[in-house]
Amino acid sequence: MTVEILDNGAERFITSGGIEITRQRHDRPYAGAIETYIDGLDSRRGAVFSSNYEYPGRYTRWDTAIIDPPVVISARDRSMRIEALNERGTALLPTLHAALAGLAEVHITEVTGALILLEVNKPDRIFTEEERSRAPSVFTVLRAITALFHTTDDSNLGLYGAFGYDLAFQFDPVDYKLKRADSQRDLVLFLPDEILVVDHYSAKAWTDRYDYAGKDFSTEGLTRATPAAPFTPSDRTPPRGDHKPGEYAALVRSAMASFKRGDLFEVVPGQTFYERCESAPSDIARRLKTTNPSPYSFFINLGEGEYLIGASPEMFVRVNGRRVETCPISGTIKRGEDAISDSEQILKLLNSKKDESELTMCSDVDRNDKSRVCEPGSVRVIGRRQIEMYSRLIHTVDHIEGRLREGMDAFDAFLSHAWAVTVTGAPKLWAMRFIENNEKSPRAWYGGAIGMVHFNGDLNTGLTLRTIRINDGIAEVRAGATLLFDSVPEDEEAETELKASAMLSAIRDAKAGNSAAVERATARVGEGLNILLVDHEDSFVHTLANYFRQTGANVSTVRTPVADSVFDELKPHLVVLSPGPGTPRDFDCAATIGKARQRKLPIFGVCLGLQALAEAYGGELRQLAVPMHGKPSRIRVSKQGIIFSGLPREVTVGRYHSIFADPARLPREFEVTATSEDGTIMAFEHQKEPVAAVQFHPESIMTLGGDAGMRIIENIVVHLPRRAREKLA
């Protein structure tokens, strides 16, 4: 296929089905490019897909969006609607009708100027497992449409939208035990004629606009406008959910018999929580995207008063060329309060045999799904138990790839995995039957997929989980947990509540504004202060200086020895003695301390600084039997005083030292305010002078827990200069 460049700069190419496409690119300002689309989706059909989570070799950052598409394809069971949404869609419908009219598996029941209704026949023969994805289904129609528009000259054009959970039952029949709402749709896909692309690496944004033409039709010059249907909040207060507290835990217990018999290895039932929407869907979408970055963030106006807003952490199926890949997620633990507690949680997760078993079974099933459609020997695990971190949860993830066999396409890959073991269980069909028999409401979109089916043969879809479904102004949030024989029922119920909490918070907080929750801000308590930081050739002195600067103080770092002129020129309000190698005598710390005391300046010592102060006031130092270099310690705070004001009685800190102050030889005027578990002095304060010191590194990663290091620095900046002023007064 060749692309023709027109006089106006537009590009023209012809699809495999003979449709002539003209593409015109328009650059857009990068900043805020996606925002008008998000606003527009409150009242107009379309979709915004974003990947705002990065993982090397897996996820990169991008946005793409469509609005006012000319055609929507929808399905309920085997009944399908192909509907024109504007003049351009009306022009396209006869060509779509012609492409479908020859399908033996399809019975067209009605055709008007703006609508095609059809039924897909049930299979009239037995299909082997290797060809099951070619059995008659709604995907028979989708294959015909993608064949009509197939082109290798555009990588973005395709069908955009959502695939519902019940689609799987066109291949794996399950007796329905739950009544489906009359309004439930199993498929909504849009055929766009304008696509926004935002490339966050090149910081560029553009729209590609498409005109379609063929025998006896053209969309050129026709309006893109579609009727708007503004969002209407609900005045109804829904129940908490479809389960009462404790009912999910009871369901976990009921699953144990199936595990014992071997009917199930694992199963992933869910429960649904409800919330009345008082904010526009766009506000909720912005809130969720900001507070819960994910590789598959989405906001879709499905029409008919129905919206999907999600922050899915899991790829469903991605196909590039003949490569098919998935990223099963199983194994979950709550995020810690900070990076240190996160690391502790990660260790717990990686050491959990239950969580390892969950993921192992998921990946074994996933490999089986690929083996149905991939070349022998091409299915392999390329990432094992990798850590992915989200706003409230930490997951373990496998990364699996395969190469499609000749004759297989992206739909084969998609259908072979429907639906992911991570939202169903194993054995998959038995798990889906258990779910149908034991959940309390139909899944609708949950457990299905969202994304794009590109006309070049590629596909990019994410699992529909961590999703808010808004229907007639009421939000539904469904969450599940992976159950095994060794599951703890109450823990599994708590996990579903935790997973749902981020979505529910986005709904509740949207009306309060869309700024992200921010980390604790450092108090600007040091503004107007000059700090002299004495450098003892230490490797962490600039991080320490950075901490002090965050308080607003002006910090000057000077290597020892410090001349009198430095004190006179800088006029410091506080002197900080840095850590360092060796001993205080290697740097003549006594001289520096003497100059500061002569000027009645407050002094704060860190590690070597503590040792120097102890020695300068007449104390003695000793050497540890085992050096503490780069090791965390839990210290006990005996008095909060200046250093630990507002901090808990136990704090984890980072240590780098071999020398310490001898408790038996410490001058009486120093009051010990913290010690390690082995009795080492970890902090002291002078009882009369504005002098304090710590035998650990407040600026270390190991002291990040509870933001302890920064809070200590703030205390020093606030209290030591104040004590000096009081002393002078």
XYZ file of C-alpha atoms in Angstrom:
729
model
C 0.000 0.000 0.000
C 1.226 3.473 -0.806
C 0.405 6.841 0.716
C -0.314 9.728 -1.651
C 0.600 13.241 -0.489
C -2.001 15.788 -1.587
C -1.438 19.434 -2.436
C -2.827 20.584 0.930
C -0.417 18.292 2.816
C -3.036 15.660 3.590
C -2.281 11.977 3.025
C -4.457 9.532 1.132
C -4.378 5.739 1.176
C -6.720 2.880 0.341
C -7.688 0.070 2.714
C -7.827 -3.632 1.910
C -11.597 -3.296 1.570
C -11.296 -0.514 -0.995
C -12.120 2.438 1.265
C -10.225 5.592 0.426
C -9.014 7.402 3.541
C -7.702 10.964 3.637
C -5.765 11.890 6.767
C -5.030 15.474 7.773
C -2.724 16.122 10.728
C -3.073 19.201 12.917
C -0.561 20.067 15.638
C -2.029 21.015 19.006
C -0.480 22.676 22.059
C 1.020 19.934 24.201
C -0.009 21.455 27.524
C -3.573 20.528 28.356
C -4.200 18.851 25.011
C -6.365 16.137 26.548
C -8.473 18.418 28.752
C -11.106 19.514 26.231
C -11.759 15.875 25.393
C -12.231 14.998 29.055
C -14.679 17.872 29.476
C -16.496 16.917 26.284
C -17.115 13.347 27.409
C -19.548 14.528 30.075
C -22.134 15.013 27.327
C -20.714 13.471 24.137
C -19.741 9.914 23.286
C -16.118 8.961 22.960
C -13.132 7.794 24.969
C -9.886 8.931 26.541
C -7.175 6.327 27.080
C -3.998 7.163 28.963
C -0.925 5.353 30.122
C 0.387 7.487 32.968
C 2.448 4.722 34.559
C 5.892 3.682 33.333
C 7.649 0.345 33.524
C 10.739 -0.324 31.368
C 9.997 -2.688 28.518
C 6.289 -2.718 29.320
C 4.549 0.621 29.708
C 5.310 4.108 28.412
C 3.406 7.355 28.868
C 0.898 8.430 26.227
C -2.654 9.730 25.812
C -5.110 9.160 22.994
C -8.688 10.319 22.693
C -11.694 10.319 20.407
C -14.956 12.257 20.597
C -18.091 12.516 18.461
C -17.386 9.308 16.505
C -19.561 8.798 13.421
C -20.424 5.148 14.162
C -20.980 3.031 17.275
C -21.079 -0.783 17.284
C -22.824 -2.383 20.245
C -23.999 -5.856 21.215
C -26.123 -7.676 23.751
C -25.520 -11.400 23.611
C -25.686 -12.209 19.855
C -27.785 -9.177 18.920
C -25.831 -6.278 17.441
C -26.491 -2.655 16.528
C -24.413 -0.594 14.125
C -25.602 2.961 14.502
C -24.766 6.211 12.754
C -24.302 9.049 15.248
C -24.056 11.928 12.746
C -24.141 12.702 9.011
C -20.747 11.161 8.471
C -21.890 7.916 10.080
C -24.964 7.863 7.872
C -22.673 8.108 4.836
C -20.609 5.145 6.080
C -23.457 2.788 6.967
C -24.244 1.439 3.458
C -20.621 0.337 3.021
C -20.680 -1.407 6.406
C -23.960 -3.073 5.445
C -22.437 -4.344 2.205
C -19.435 -5.793 4.084
C -21.703 -7.706 6.474
C -24.430 -8.794 4.100
C -22.361 -11.644 2.719
C -21.546 -13.230 6.077
C -23.181 -16.645 6.329
C -23.029 -16.521 10.143
C -24.984 -13.262 10.330
C -28.668 -12.512 9.853
C -29.441 -8.836 9.214
C -32.880 -8.068 10.642
C -33.298 -4.349 9.950
C -31.618 -1.627 7.937
C -32.475 2.081 7.992
C -30.539 5.179 7.035
C -28.941 5.342 10.505
C -29.139 1.800 11.868
C -28.249 -1.797 11.087
C -29.640 -4.520 13.354
C -28.331 -8.062 13.084
C -28.162 -11.410 14.835
C -25.130 -13.683 14.930
C -26.021 -17.355 14.458
C -24.988 -19.953 16.986
C -22.372 -22.468 15.809
C -23.830 -25.237 13.655
C -20.861 -27.560 14.107
C -18.242 -28.534 16.673
C -15.168 -26.346 16.698
C -11.907 -27.777 17.975
C -10.170 -25.937 20.780
C -7.488 -24.752 18.354
C -10.129 -23.008 16.214
C -12.611 -22.032 18.926
C -11.916 -18.316 18.450
C -13.274 -18.642 14.896
C -16.702 -19.913 16.001
C -19.578 -17.553 15.051
C -19.833 -14.685 17.531
C -19.964 -10.907 17.618
C -16.269 -11.080 16.748
C -17.242 -12.481 13.348
C -18.777 -9.082 12.652
C -15.774 -7.221 14.105
C -13.407 -9.230 11.903
C -15.401 -8.258 8.801
C -15.317 -4.568 9.767
C -11.589 -4.555 10.534
C -10.926 -6.370 7.245
C -12.877 -3.651 5.426
C -10.692 -0.939 7.000
C -7.418 -2.910 7.165
C -4.365 -0.794 6.368
C -0.723 -0.775 7.334
C -0.532 2.959 6.590
C -1.924 4.112 9.939
C -1.099 2.802 13.416
C -3.807 4.653 15.360
C -6.978 4.175 13.350
C -9.225 1.421 14.673
C -12.144 0.629 16.969
C -12.103 2.164 20.459
C -14.218 1.107 23.411
C -15.146 -1.652 25.861
C -15.770 -5.404 25.895
C -18.117 -6.846 28.530
C -17.628 -9.934 30.666
C -20.549 -11.898 29.163
C -18.885 -12.048 25.735
C -16.919 -15.058 26.952
C -20.125 -17.095 27.128
C -20.437 -17.061 23.354
C -17.547 -19.540 23.454
C -17.886 -21.099 26.917
C -21.608 -21.484 27.620
C -22.534 -20.929 31.253
C -26.080 -21.147 32.574
C -27.076 -17.725 33.805
C -28.175 -17.647 37.440
C -28.180 -13.862 37.717
C -30.702 -11.735 35.856
C -29.136 -9.331 33.382
C -30.634 -5.856 33.163
C -32.495 -5.112 29.931
C -30.155 -2.162 29.394
C -26.947 -4.214 29.718
C -24.652 -4.106 26.706
C -21.781 -6.525 26.202
C -19.869 -4.483 23.646
C -19.525 -0.809 22.730
C -16.929 0.156 20.118
C -16.563 3.459 18.316
C -15.303 4.015 14.768
C -13.634 7.451 14.974
C -12.875 10.071 12.366
C -10.642 12.185 14.611
C -7.959 10.896 16.979
C -5.913 12.949 19.425
C -2.444 11.604 20.204
C -0.272 12.998 23.007
C 3.356 11.841 23.064
C 4.808 12.614 26.485
C 8.371 11.781 25.464
C 8.549 14.285 22.631
C 6.116 16.636 24.467
C 4.001 16.891 21.320
C 0.308 16.557 20.604
C -1.649 16.355 17.394
C -4.981 15.321 15.936
C -5.416 13.148 12.881
C -8.691 13.825 11.082
C -10.005 11.242 8.657
C -12.372 11.417 5.717
C -13.729 8.183 4.275
C -14.795 7.697 0.660
C -15.745 4.880 -1.654
C -18.195 3.983 -4.358
C -21.130 6.398 -4.114
C -20.134 7.945 -0.747
C -17.796 10.417 0.931
C -17.719 11.964 4.378
C -15.882 15.065 3.163
C -17.734 18.250 4.063
C -20.236 16.490 6.332
C -20.701 17.642 9.903
C -19.061 15.881 12.860
C -21.581 17.207 15.341
C -23.536 14.678 17.373
C -26.401 15.374 19.801
C -25.199 16.146 23.312
C -26.673 14.375 26.330
C -25.451 16.138 29.491
C -24.732 14.092 32.591
C -27.553 14.106 35.120
C -26.669 13.427 38.777
C -28.884 11.024 40.631
C -31.057 12.067 43.559
C -31.301 8.452 44.721
C -29.193 7.118 47.590
C -28.115 3.562 46.777
C -27.297 0.812 49.301
C -23.691 0.301 50.437
C -23.252 -2.581 48.031
C -24.512 -5.952 46.907
C -22.951 -7.666 49.981
C -23.475 -6.949 53.642
C -20.354 -6.825 55.859
C -19.189 -10.373 56.503
C -20.987 -11.922 53.524
C -17.902 -11.933 51.322
C -15.919 -13.689 54.057
C -18.710 -16.283 54.212
C -18.365 -16.767 50.449
C -14.650 -17.436 50.933
C -15.481 -20.154 53.448
C -17.985 -21.712 51.058
C -15.295 -21.957 48.376
C -13.135 -24.187 50.584
C -15.127 -27.312 49.699
C -14.386 -26.732 46.013
C -10.683 -26.340 46.753
C -10.658 -29.536 48.806
C -12.319 -31.524 46.034
C -9.983 -30.097 43.430
C -12.859 -28.495 41.492
C -11.049 -25.185 41.845
C -7.408 -24.245 42.309
C -8.233 -20.564 42.744
C -11.240 -18.345 42.114
C -11.757 -14.567 42.025
C -15.289 -13.601 43.079
C -16.095 -9.948 43.608
C -18.451 -7.685 45.448
C -19.888 -4.370 44.291
C -20.027 -1.084 46.182
C -22.407 1.754 45.254
C -22.053 5.514 45.526
C -24.263 8.363 44.371
C -22.474 10.632 41.889
C -22.736 14.290 42.789
C -19.897 15.365 40.498
C -19.542 15.290 36.748
C -17.843 12.149 35.386
C -14.997 14.333 34.078
C -14.227 15.522 37.618
C -14.098 11.934 38.850
C -11.927 10.898 35.907
C -9.433 13.675 36.581
C -9.311 12.860 40.259
C -8.730 9.168 39.658
C -6.102 9.733 36.986
C -4.211 12.122 39.253
C -4.304 10.056 42.420
C -4.031 6.590 40.824
C -1.581 6.586 37.907
C -1.929 3.373 35.919
C -0.910 1.867 32.578
C -4.554 1.672 31.490
C -6.337 4.800 32.639
C -9.600 5.394 30.794
C -12.748 7.517 30.634
C -15.459 6.386 28.225
C -18.872 7.876 27.555
C -20.702 4.795 26.291
C -23.906 6.703 25.596
C -27.313 5.989 27.099
C -26.281 7.587 30.409
C -23.456 5.094 30.988
C -19.805 5.899 31.686
C -16.693 3.877 32.509
C -13.868 5.500 34.476
C -10.907 3.367 35.415
C -7.296 3.066 36.507
C -6.559 -0.514 35.538
C -3.156 -1.840 36.578
C -3.295 -4.882 34.307
C -2.755 -5.420 30.624
C -5.299 -7.851 29.179
C -3.824 -8.645 25.755
C -1.468 -6.570 23.639
C -0.578 -7.561 20.080
C 2.135 -5.927 17.980
C 2.613 -7.657 14.654
C 2.662 -11.316 15.597
C 3.877 -10.752 19.159
C 1.230 -11.244 21.842
C 1.907 -10.341 25.463
C 0.132 -10.255 28.792
C 1.034 -9.225 32.331
C -0.878 -11.308 34.893
C -1.154 -9.634 38.280
C -1.673 -11.647 41.427
C -0.265 -11.126 44.888
C -1.289 -7.947 46.645
C -0.299 -6.047 49.754
C -1.152 -2.617 51.095
C 1.225 0.281 50.445
C 3.226 1.525 53.393
C 3.243 5.071 54.670
C 6.555 5.872 52.988
C 9.373 4.347 50.972
C 10.850 2.527 53.961
C 7.625 0.820 54.973
C 6.949 0.134 51.275
C 10.201 -1.828 51.161
C 9.132 -3.820 54.210
C 5.790 -4.577 52.580
C 7.529 -5.697 49.393
C 9.631 -8.164 51.364
C 6.500 -9.550 53.010
C 4.839 -9.928 49.638
C 7.807 -11.635 48.001
C 8.159 -13.988 50.973
C 4.469 -14.948 50.922
C 4.036 -18.482 49.609
C 0.304 -17.892 49.212
C 0.864 -14.888 46.961
C 3.517 -16.778 45.018
C 1.058 -19.639 44.460
C -1.621 -17.210 43.280
C 0.626 -15.760 40.611
C 2.082 -19.125 39.605
C -1.362 -20.529 38.881
C -2.389 -17.394 37.000
C 0.680 -17.523 34.794
C 0.358 -21.240 34.137
C -3.207 -20.664 32.931
C -2.088 -17.659 30.886
C 0.635 -19.719 29.197
C -1.997 -22.310 28.394
C -4.196 -19.625 26.809
C -1.346 -18.517 24.571
C -0.390 -22.067 23.629
C -3.764 -22.431 21.887
C -2.909 -19.721 19.337
C 0.888 -19.307 19.427
C 3.755 -21.047 17.670
C 5.101 -24.060 19.571
C 7.978 -23.047 21.829
C 7.338 -19.304 21.491
C 5.443 -18.873 24.776
C 7.832 -17.792 27.493
C 7.959 -15.914 30.774
C 10.081 -12.796 30.332
C 9.420 -11.289 33.778
C 8.738 -13.163 37.023
C 7.228 -11.741 40.226
C 8.125 -8.197 39.283
C 6.955 -5.454 41.620
C 4.478 -2.823 40.455
C 3.380 -0.116 42.886
C 0.122 1.786 42.723
C -1.530 4.418 44.896
C -2.666 2.052 47.653
C -1.423 -1.368 46.630
C 1.731 -3.257 45.714
C 1.414 -6.148 43.263
C 3.581 -8.949 41.952
C 3.405 -9.279 38.174
C 4.593 -11.771 35.569
C 5.254 -10.772 31.947
C 4.524 -13.427 29.330
C 4.868 -13.357 25.560
C 4.247 -15.603 22.562
C 4.215 -15.457 18.762
C 0.933 -15.973 16.939
C 0.717 -18.950 14.609
C 0.157 -18.389 10.912
C -3.529 -17.843 10.271
C -4.125 -16.369 13.730
C -4.813 -12.678 14.358
C -5.226 -10.256 17.251
C -8.816 -11.385 17.843
C -7.616 -14.971 18.251
C -5.155 -13.804 20.895
C -7.839 -11.729 22.591
C -10.441 -14.500 22.670
C -8.023 -17.206 23.756
C -7.473 -15.266 26.975
C -11.123 -14.319 27.626
C -11.309 -13.771 30.455
C -8.077 -13.390 32.342
C -7.457 -15.922 35.077
C -6.636 -13.012 37.394
C -10.328 -12.007 37.397
C -11.857 -15.484 37.044
C -9.741 -18.315 38.466
C -8.582 -21.813 37.556
C -9.658 -24.058 36.040
C -11.129 -21.091 34.220
C -14.493 -22.454 33.095
C -15.229 -24.008 36.500
C -14.218 -20.737 38.151
C -16.580 -18.777 35.883
C -19.407 -21.142 36.796
C -18.623 -20.665 40.492
C -18.707 -16.899 39.994
C -22.072 -17.057 38.214
C -23.473 -19.227 41.002
C -22.101 -17.224 43.920
C -21.775 -13.548 43.034
C -24.779 -11.392 43.829
C -24.971 -9.237 40.703
C -23.904 -9.549 37.044
C -20.419 -8.330 36.228
C -21.440 -6.273 33.172
C -18.158 -4.575 32.161
C -16.072 -5.732 35.135
C -13.565 -8.436 34.217
C -13.823 -7.613 30.518
C -11.522 -5.267 28.656
C -11.128 -1.725 27.353
C -8.867 -0.444 24.621
C -8.227 -0.282 20.919
C -8.408 -2.731 18.021
C -6.232 -1.141 15.363
C -6.885 -1.589 11.669
C -3.212 -2.454 11.071
C -3.742 -5.722 12.963
C -2.423 -4.595 16.358
C -4.429 -4.531 19.563
C -3.922 -2.903 22.960
C -6.334 -3.738 25.772
C -6.422 -3.496 29.549
C -8.525 -5.466 31.997
C -11.654 -3.705 33.186
C -10.899 -3.557 36.879
C -10.278 -0.701 39.324
C -13.213 0.723 37.414
C -16.123 3.009 38.199
C -19.235 2.298 36.165
C -21.694 5.183 36.267
C -25.199 4.272 35.182
C -28.040 6.775 35.509
C -26.048 8.777 38.064
C -25.179 5.856 40.364
C -21.573 4.653 40.543
C -20.719 0.973 40.853
C -17.273 -0.176 41.977
C -16.578 -3.892 41.857
C -13.535 -5.506 43.453
C -12.443 -9.106 43.871
C -9.784 -11.136 45.639
C -7.956 -14.279 44.565
C -9.107 -17.102 46.816
C -7.012 -20.183 47.548
C -7.399 -23.029 49.992
C -5.175 -21.195 52.480
C -7.066 -17.892 52.185
C -8.113 -16.116 55.378
C -11.763 -15.102 54.775
C -11.647 -11.828 56.699
C -8.396 -10.823 54.967
C -9.867 -11.470 51.524
C -12.931 -9.370 52.323
C -10.653 -6.588 53.544
C -8.669 -6.806 50.298
C -11.774 -6.202 48.198
C -12.618 -3.191 50.337
C -9.096 -1.831 50.004
C -9.123 -2.249 46.221
C -12.452 -0.455 45.985
C -11.436 2.341 48.350
C -9.355 4.289 45.831
C -12.267 4.353 43.385
C -14.778 5.345 46.041
C -12.439 8.086 47.281
C -12.173 9.486 43.750
C -15.971 9.717 43.576
C -16.306 11.338 47.000
C -13.340 13.676 46.636
C -14.070 14.865 43.096
C -16.485 17.505 44.320
C -13.773 18.856 46.637
C -11.452 19.644 43.720
C -9.055 17.748 41.520
C -5.685 18.472 43.011
C -3.812 15.334 43.881
C -3.189 14.335 47.418
C 0.262 15.677 48.138
C 2.985 14.500 50.400
C 3.497 16.275 53.679
C 4.906 19.711 52.915
C 8.079 20.777 54.665
C 7.366 23.692 56.971
C 9.165 26.901 55.944
C 10.419 27.393 59.477
C 13.937 28.362 58.476
C 13.229 31.430 56.379
C 15.600 34.253 57.290
C 18.133 31.937 58.955
C 21.751 31.571 57.860
C 23.214 28.132 58.513
C 26.912 27.270 58.423
C 27.316 23.598 57.583
C 30.841 22.442 58.408
C 31.901 19.697 55.996
C 34.162 16.980 57.404
C 34.806 15.421 53.973
C 31.596 13.450 54.216
C 29.722 11.739 51.355
C 26.272 12.854 52.483
C 26.822 16.492 53.379
C 24.927 17.924 50.407
C 21.838 15.841 51.120
C 21.980 17.167 54.662
C 22.296 20.700 53.301
C 19.312 20.029 51.032
C 17.201 19.054 54.035
C 18.034 22.306 55.789
C 17.337 24.319 52.626
C 13.870 22.753 52.409
C 13.012 24.666 55.579
C 13.703 27.929 53.739
C 17.079 28.538 55.399
C 20.122 29.859 53.566
C 22.851 27.195 53.858
C 26.561 27.701 53.242
C 28.749 24.592 53.270
C 32.401 25.139 54.188
C 35.082 22.496 54.601
C 37.063 22.407 57.811
C 39.156 24.129 59.086
C 36.768 27.068 59.336
C 38.464 30.436 59.532
C 37.206 33.219 61.803
C 36.503 35.288 58.699
C 33.909 32.720 57.572
C 31.929 33.244 60.777
C 32.214 37.004 60.377
C 31.136 37.041 56.717
C 28.323 34.471 56.831
C 26.925 35.575 60.202
C 25.313 32.178 60.842
C 22.371 31.708 63.156
C 23.134 27.979 63.457
C 26.265 25.875 63.036
C 25.867 22.272 61.863
C 28.735 19.818 62.259
C 28.488 17.233 59.489
C 29.242 13.517 59.666
C 32.559 12.301 58.379
C 35.212 9.603 58.483
C 37.931 9.298 61.095
C 37.753 11.007 64.471
C 37.028 14.588 65.605
C 40.756 15.182 66.051
C 41.380 14.505 62.351
C 39.478 17.719 61.607
C 40.319 19.746 64.757
C 36.628 19.887 65.524
C 37.391 21.320 68.957
C 38.613 24.540 67.305
C 35.419 24.898 65.244
C 33.264 24.265 68.305
C 35.291 26.768 70.296
C 34.738 29.497 67.691
C 31.005 28.824 67.624
C 30.705 28.826 71.428
C 32.735 32.019 71.644
C 30.070 33.666 69.439
C 27.270 31.999 71.476
C 25.970 30.240 68.361
C 23.714 27.173 68.541
C 25.363 23.940 67.379
C 23.881 20.763 65.948
C 26.102 17.725 65.450
C 25.482 14.711 63.198
C 27.460 11.487 63.858
C 31.044 12.785 63.835
C 29.464 16.038 65.022
C 28.036 14.268 68.081
C 31.362 12.654 68.823
C 33.109 16.023 68.465
C 30.718 17.727 70.880
C 31.035 14.946 73.448
C 34.830 15.158 73.284
C 34.948 18.983 73.264
C 32.945 19.131 76.488
C 35.228 16.611 78.225
C 33.725 13.269 77.265
C 35.473 10.226 75.840
C 34.889 8.095 72.731
C 35.003 4.373 72.110
C 34.929 2.089 69.079
C 32.073 -0.264 68.271
C 32.881 -3.964 68.199
C 30.929 -4.177 64.924
C 30.730 -1.015 62.781
C 27.287 0.214 61.777
C 27.687 1.320 58.191
C 24.529 1.707 56.117
C 22.410 -0.161 58.655
C 19.033 0.803 60.088
C 18.359 0.758 63.821
C 15.242 1.108 65.865
C 15.998 3.728 68.521
C 14.087 4.446 71.715
C 13.323 8.091 72.482
C 13.525 8.717 76.220
C 12.788 12.437 75.942
C 11.344 14.282 72.981
C 13.016 17.571 73.898
C 14.285 19.620 70.975
C 15.264 16.860 68.560
C 12.290 14.524 68.754
C 9.472 16.984 69.405
C 6.283 15.554 67.921
C 7.906 12.231 66.979
C 6.933 8.798 68.339
C 8.788 7.023 71.139
C 10.421 4.646 68.670
C 11.991 5.729 65.387
C 13.910 3.827 62.704
C 17.093 5.660 61.683
C 20.097 5.085 59.456
C 23.554 4.626 60.960
C 27.072 5.084 59.541
C 29.668 4.994 62.314
C 32.373 3.047 64.120
C 33.005 5.553 66.949
C 30.509 6.429 69.671
C 30.304 8.495 72.842
C 31.077 6.469 75.970
C 27.959 6.667 78.180
C 30.091 6.308 81.317
C 32.252 9.298 80.333
C 29.592 11.625 78.932
C 29.659 15.087 80.586
C 26.810 15.596 83.057
C 25.482 18.631 81.250
C 24.468 16.413 78.317
C 21.112 14.677 78.649
C 20.740 11.506 76.573
C 17.403 11.635 74.697
C 17.636 8.459 72.594
C 19.504 5.153 72.615
C 19.746 2.149 70.341
C 18.677 -1.346 71.348
C 22.264 -2.142 72.389
C 22.482 0.971 74.595
C 24.538 3.184 72.242
C 23.866 6.901 72.720
C 21.910 8.018 69.643
C 21.053 11.582 70.657
C 21.757 14.098 73.402
C 21.012 17.730 74.252
C 22.934 20.185 76.422
C 20.869 21.124 79.460
C 21.815 24.817 79.366
C 23.450 25.702 76.046
C 21.772 25.560 72.587
C 23.615 22.369 71.650
C 22.171 19.068 70.401
C 23.442 16.100 68.399
C 22.451 12.761 66.892
C 24.503 9.609 66.244
C 22.621 8.792 63.032
C 21.903 10.333 59.647
C 18.562 12.186 59.512
C 19.090 12.642 55.760
C 19.485 8.893 55.056
C 16.972 6.807 53.152
C 16.839 4.667 56.277
C 15.435 7.601 58.275
C 12.628 8.359 55.822
C 10.026 6.381 57.774
C 7.296 8.681 59.017
C 9.313 11.544 57.492
C 11.341 11.382 60.718
C 14.558 12.819 59.265
C 12.916 15.938 57.899
C 10.888 16.454 61.059
C 14.106 16.316 63.123
C 15.709 18.945 60.892
C 12.644 21.162 61.271
C 12.844 20.804 65.047
C 16.510 21.782 65.068
C 15.876 24.822 62.868
C 12.970 25.964 65.061
C 14.231 25.259 68.559
C 18.026 25.627 68.686
C 18.199 29.251 67.423
C 15.255 30.085 69.695
C 17.089 28.630 72.704
C 20.154 30.676 71.762
C 18.057 33.850 71.656
C 16.501 33.037 75.019
C 19.967 32.426 76.479
C 21.180 35.805 75.274
C 18.070 37.518 76.618
